[in-house]
PDB file of C-alpha atoms in Angstrom:
ATOM      1  CA  MET A 108      28.804  71.439  34.961  1.00 59.00           C
ATOM      2  CA  ALA A 109      29.808  68.166  33.309  1.00 61.00           C
ATOM      3  CA  SER A 110      33.467  68.857  34.104  1.00 63.00           C
ATOM      4  CA  LEU A 111      32.613  69.553  37.752  1.00 68.00           C
ATOM      5  CA  ARG A 112      30.780  66.228  38.007  1.00 67.00           C
ATOM      6  CA  ALA A 113      33.739  64.416  36.452  1.00 63.00           C
ATOM      7  CA  LEU A 114      36.160  66.130  38.808  1.00 62.00           C
ATOM      8  CA  VAL A 115      34.238  65.290  41.989  1.00 66.00           C
ATOM      9  CA  ALA A 116      33.075  61.816  40.951  1.00 64.00           C
ATOM     10  CA  VAL A 117      35.677  60.116  43.133  1.00 63.00           C
ATOM     11  CA  ASP A 118      34.409  61.810  46.278  1.00 70.00           C
ATOM     12  CA  ALA A 119      30.770  62.584  45.432  1.00 70.00           C
ATOM     13  CA  ASP A 120      29.675  61.989  49.056  1.00 77.00           C
ATOM     14  CA  ASP A 121      32.028  64.633  50.436  1.00 80.00           C
ATOM     15  CA  PRO A 122      29.945  66.737  52.857  1.00 85.00           C
ATOM     16  CA  ARG A 123      31.644  69.929  51.615  1.00 84.00           C
ATOM     17  CA  LEU A 124      30.544  69.154  48.081  1.00 81.00           C
ATOM     18  CA  THR A 125      27.013  68.387  49.247  1.00 82.00           C
ATOM     19  CA  GLU A 126      26.923  71.706  51.106  1.00 87.00           C
ATOM     20  CA  LEU A 127      28.276  73.604  48.084  1.00 86.00           C
ATOM     21  CA  VAL A 128      25.742  72.039  45.709  1.00 85.00           C
ATOM     22  CA  ALA A 129      22.920  72.843  48.127  1.00 88.00           C
ATOM     23  CA  GLU A 130      24.060  76.444  48.434  1.00 91.00           C
ATOM     24  CA  LEU A 131      24.446  76.917  44.688  1.00 88.00           C
ATOM     25  CA  SER A 132      21.131  75.181  43.998  1.00 89.00           C
ATOM     26  CA  SER A 133      19.245  77.408  46.416  1.00 92.00           C
ATOM     27  CA  GLY A 134      20.691  80.542  44.826  1.00 90.00           C
ATOM     28  CA  SER A 135      20.446  79.634  41.147  1.00 90.00           C
ATOM     29  CA  ASP A 136      17.638  78.004  39.193  1.00 90.00           C
ATOM     30  CA  ARG A 137      20.034  77.514  36.293  1.00 86.00           C
ATOM     31  CA  PHE A 138      22.590  75.717  38.475  1.00 85.00           C
ATOM     32  CA  ARG A 139      19.871  73.492  39.960  1.00 86.00           C
ATOM     33  CA  ARG A 140      18.566  72.620  36.483  1.00 85.00           C
ATOM     34  CA  LEU A 141      22.033  71.887  35.047  1.00 81.00           C
ATOM     35  CA  TRP A 142      23.175  69.905  38.095  1.00 80.00           C
ATOM     36  CA  GLY A 143      19.975  67.870  37.914  1.00 82.00           C
ATOM     37  CA  ARG A 144      20.798  66.716  34.377  1.00 76.00           C
ATOM     38  CA  TYR A 145      23.673  64.577  35.730  1.00 71.00           C
ATOM     39  CA  ASP A 146      25.914  65.330  32.745  1.00 66.00           C
ATOM     40  CA  VAL A 147      29.422  63.993  33.221  1.00 60.00           C
ATOM     41  CA  GLY A 148      32.200  64.964  30.873  1.00 60.00           C
ATOM     42  CA  VAL A 149      35.907  65.364  30.729  1.00 57.00           C
ATOM     43  CA  ARG A 150      37.153  68.570  29.247  1.00 57.00           C
ATOM     44  CA  SER A 151      39.965  68.309  26.796  1.00 66.00           C
ATOM     45  CA  GLY A 152      41.674  70.898  24.757  1.00 75.00           C
ATOM     46  CA  GLY A 153      44.620  71.479  22.585  1.00 82.00           C
ATOM     47  CA  GLY A 154      46.436  73.738  20.259  1.00 88.00           C
ATOM     48  CA  VAL A 155      49.882  74.394  18.861  1.00 93.00           C
ATOM     49  CA  ARG A 156      53.023  75.363  20.759  1.00 94.00           C
ATOM     50  CA  THR A 157      56.245  76.655  19.299  1.00 96.00           C
ATOM     51  CA  LEU A 158      59.368  75.615  21.191  1.00 95.00           C
ATOM     52  CA  ARG A 159      63.054  76.269  20.574  1.00 96.00           C
ATOM     53  CA  HIS A 160      65.361  73.312  21.204  1.00 95.00           C
ATOM     54  CA  SER A 161      69.114  73.853  21.562  1.00 95.00           C
ATOM     55  CA  ARG A 162      70.024  71.036  19.128  1.00 92.00           C
ATOM     56  CA  VAL A 163      67.284  71.002  16.510  1.00 94.00           C
ATOM     57  CA  GLY A 164      65.914  74.529  16.584  1.00 95.00           C
ATOM     58  CA  VAL A 165      62.258  75.498  16.306  1.00 96.00           C
ATOM     59  CA  LEU A 166      59.597  72.842  16.905  1.00 96.00           C
ATOM     60  CA  ARG A 167      55.915  73.449  16.157  1.00 96.00           C
ATOM     61  CA  LEU A 168      54.056  70.814  18.123  1.00 96.00           C
ATOM     62  CA  ARG A 169      50.359  70.128  18.464  1.00 92.00           C
ATOM     63  CA  TYR A 170      49.201  69.281  21.953  1.00 89.00           C
ATOM     64  CA  GLU A 171      46.152  67.692  23.518  1.00 86.00           C
ATOM     65  CA  LYS A 172      45.109  68.121  27.140  1.00 85.00           C
ATOM     66  CA  LEU A 173      43.333  65.104  28.589  1.00 79.00           C
ATOM     67  CA  GLN A 174      41.716  65.259  32.019  1.00 76.00           C
ATOM     68  CA  ILE A 175      42.365  62.088  33.985  1.00 74.00           C
ATOM     69  CA  SER A 176      38.957  61.055  35.212  1.00 70.00           C
ATOM     70  CA  GLY A 177      38.500  61.049  38.968  1.00 70.00           C
ATOM     71  CA  THR A 178      41.592  63.146  39.626  1.00 75.00           C
ATOM     72  CA  SER A 179      42.676  66.764  39.331  1.00 78.00           C
ATOM     73  CA  GLN A 180      45.494  65.727  36.988  1.00 82.00           C
ATOM     74  CA  THR A 181      45.810  66.556  33.310  1.00 83.00           C
ATOM     75  CA  LEU A 182      47.891  64.613  30.811  1.00 82.00           C
ATOM     76  CA  VAL A 183      49.408  66.778  28.065  1.00 88.00           C
ATOM     77  CA  VAL A 184      50.510  64.962  24.896  1.00 88.00           C
ATOM     78  CA  TYR A 185      52.695  66.726  22.310  1.00 91.00           C
ATOM     79  CA  HIS A 186      53.117  65.517  18.731  1.00 92.00           C
ATOM     80  CA  ALA A 187      54.390  66.820  15.425  1.00 94.00           C
ATOM     81  CA  GLU A 188      52.362  66.821  12.223  1.00 93.00           C
ATOM     82  CA  PRO A 189      53.396  63.823  10.081  1.00 93.00           C
ATOM     83  CA  GLY A 190      55.978  64.771   7.463  1.00 95.00           C
ATOM     84  CA  SER A 191      56.615  68.189   9.002  1.00 96.00           C
ATOM     85  CA  PRO A 192      60.041  69.673   9.730  1.00 96.00           C
ATOM     86  CA  SER A 193      59.172  69.326  13.426  1.00 96.00           C
ATOM     87  CA  GLU A 194      58.604  65.589  13.004  1.00 95.00           C
ATOM     88  CA  GLN A 195      61.998  65.284  11.316  1.00 95.00           C
ATOM     89  CA  ALA A 196      63.596  67.288  14.150  1.00 95.00           C
ATOM     90  CA  LEU A 197      62.024  65.007  16.787  1.00 94.00           C
ATOM     91  CA  ARG A 198      63.338  61.965  14.918  1.00 93.00           C
ATOM     92  CA  ARG A 199      66.846  63.458  15.001  1.00 92.00           C
ATOM     93  CA  LEU A 200      66.503  63.862  18.765  1.00 91.00           C
ATOM     94  CA  THR A 201      65.506  60.227  19.276  1.00 87.00           C
ATOM     95  CA  CYS A 202      68.538  58.983  17.316  1.00 79.00           C
ATOM     96  CA  GLY A 203      70.978  60.579  19.730  1.00 62.00           C
ATOM     97  CA  PRO A 204      73.861  63.009  19.323  1.00 61.00           C
ATOM     98  CA  GLY A 205      75.411  63.424  15.908  1.00 56.00           C
ATOM     99  CA  SER A 206      72.420  62.016  14.019  1.00 50.00           C
TER     100      SER A 206
END
């Protein structure tokens, strides 16, 4: 529910949204109760991805998904654990060919 509020916050007066909320509220006490709490939140998530790069080989990268408030866009940020072989591989990539 909090994620829905965050997603529609930009256009909260949209008549389609008003109609949807009314329909869901009339059919579900739970929806009505949760919607009435006015929780707003941005869902984020993350995990680990394993990628194979042609120059440096296997990279194990952590990622975080960040919802951009007021939009339907998500920013995904990848990073290597400090001191890991993947961090060293990423450093080799930033130094250019032959590094």
